[in-house]
Phi, psi and omega in degrees: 000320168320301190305333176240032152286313175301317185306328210276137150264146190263078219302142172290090129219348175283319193273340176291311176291019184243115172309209186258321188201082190283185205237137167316307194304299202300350186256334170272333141290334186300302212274343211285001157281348179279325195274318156331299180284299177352290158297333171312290172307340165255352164287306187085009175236156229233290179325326170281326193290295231274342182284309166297000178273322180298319183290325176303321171311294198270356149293322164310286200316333169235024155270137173245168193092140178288155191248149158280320156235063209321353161294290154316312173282019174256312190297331205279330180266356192265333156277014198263316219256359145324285204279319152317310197271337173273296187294342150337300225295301207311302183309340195267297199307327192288305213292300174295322207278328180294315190297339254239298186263352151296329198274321171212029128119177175358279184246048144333295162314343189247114162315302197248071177292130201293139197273116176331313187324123178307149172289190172270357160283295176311338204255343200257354174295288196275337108010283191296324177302300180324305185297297193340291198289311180304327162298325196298265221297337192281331197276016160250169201302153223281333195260291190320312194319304215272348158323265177001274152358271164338286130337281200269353172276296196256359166091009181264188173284159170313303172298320160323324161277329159327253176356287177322304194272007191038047151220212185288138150310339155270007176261353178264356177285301172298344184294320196280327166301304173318276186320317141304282181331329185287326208285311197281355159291295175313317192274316159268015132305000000 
């Protein structure tokens, strides 16, 4: 924000007309076609400036006293009142979108709703991946496959495939080490 406080120019005739120890009101006339484009350029709207320019009027008006740098503490309030009217907003949008899904639920709001369903690319992709991984999976040694399997397929537990296959829980732990490492050597080749 500094840097494009330095950009605005400031007319000699302006700085000429600034008493000795002006009052915020008298520096808010001096300044005030600079902070209008000021505010115009971060709103981006000339109505939106002019409401926040008014409101910046009557906070001069009703700070008393001299400022030191009364230039600066006019943009500094002109960016505060700014950054207020964006969080209004924010607080107003949260406040309907809650009211917005009580009243009709979630997704009340999405008209033209996305079809969860994969496109037919994403289906024939994740298709192509599957034969990948199921190929993977046929090329490993006959006791990890059946680890494997066992475990990351159908879900069972470490003591579980134990019991099944009738051994230790540390040979289905090395069966499952062996079985990563191959899988994930083939599959990132």
């Amino acid at each position: 924000m500094d840097g494009d406080r330095a950009k605005l120019p400031v007319s000699a005739e302006a700085v000429r007309s600034v008493p000795p120890n002006p009052t915020l009101e008298t520096l808010y006339g001096v300044h005030r076609r600079e902070v209008l484009r000021f505010l115009t350029a971060r709103t981006g709207d000339r109505a939106e400036a002019d409401d926040l320019l008014q409101e910046l009027w009557i906070r001069a008006r009703a700070h008393a006293g001299p400022v030191g740098d009364g230039r600066s503490y006019l943009y500094r309030m002109a960016h505060n009142l700014i950054v207020d009217r964006l969080r209004a907003q924010q607080r107003r949008m949260r406040r309907d979108r809650r009211w917005s899904d009580e009243r009709h639920g979630d997704d009340a709001g999405l008209i033209d709703r996305a079809d969860p369903a994969p496109t037919p690319e994403e289906a024939l992709i994740a298709r192509e991946e599957g034969q990948v991984v199921r190929a993977a999976i046929a090329t490993l040694p006959e006791r990890a496959r059946r680890a494997f399997e066992l475990h990351k397929l159908r879900g069972m537990s470490h003591a579980e495939v134990a019991r099944d296959l009738s051994i230790s829980i540390s040979a289905v732990e090395k069966h499952m080490s062996v079985a990563m490492k191959h899988l994930r050597r083939i599959l990132l080749d």
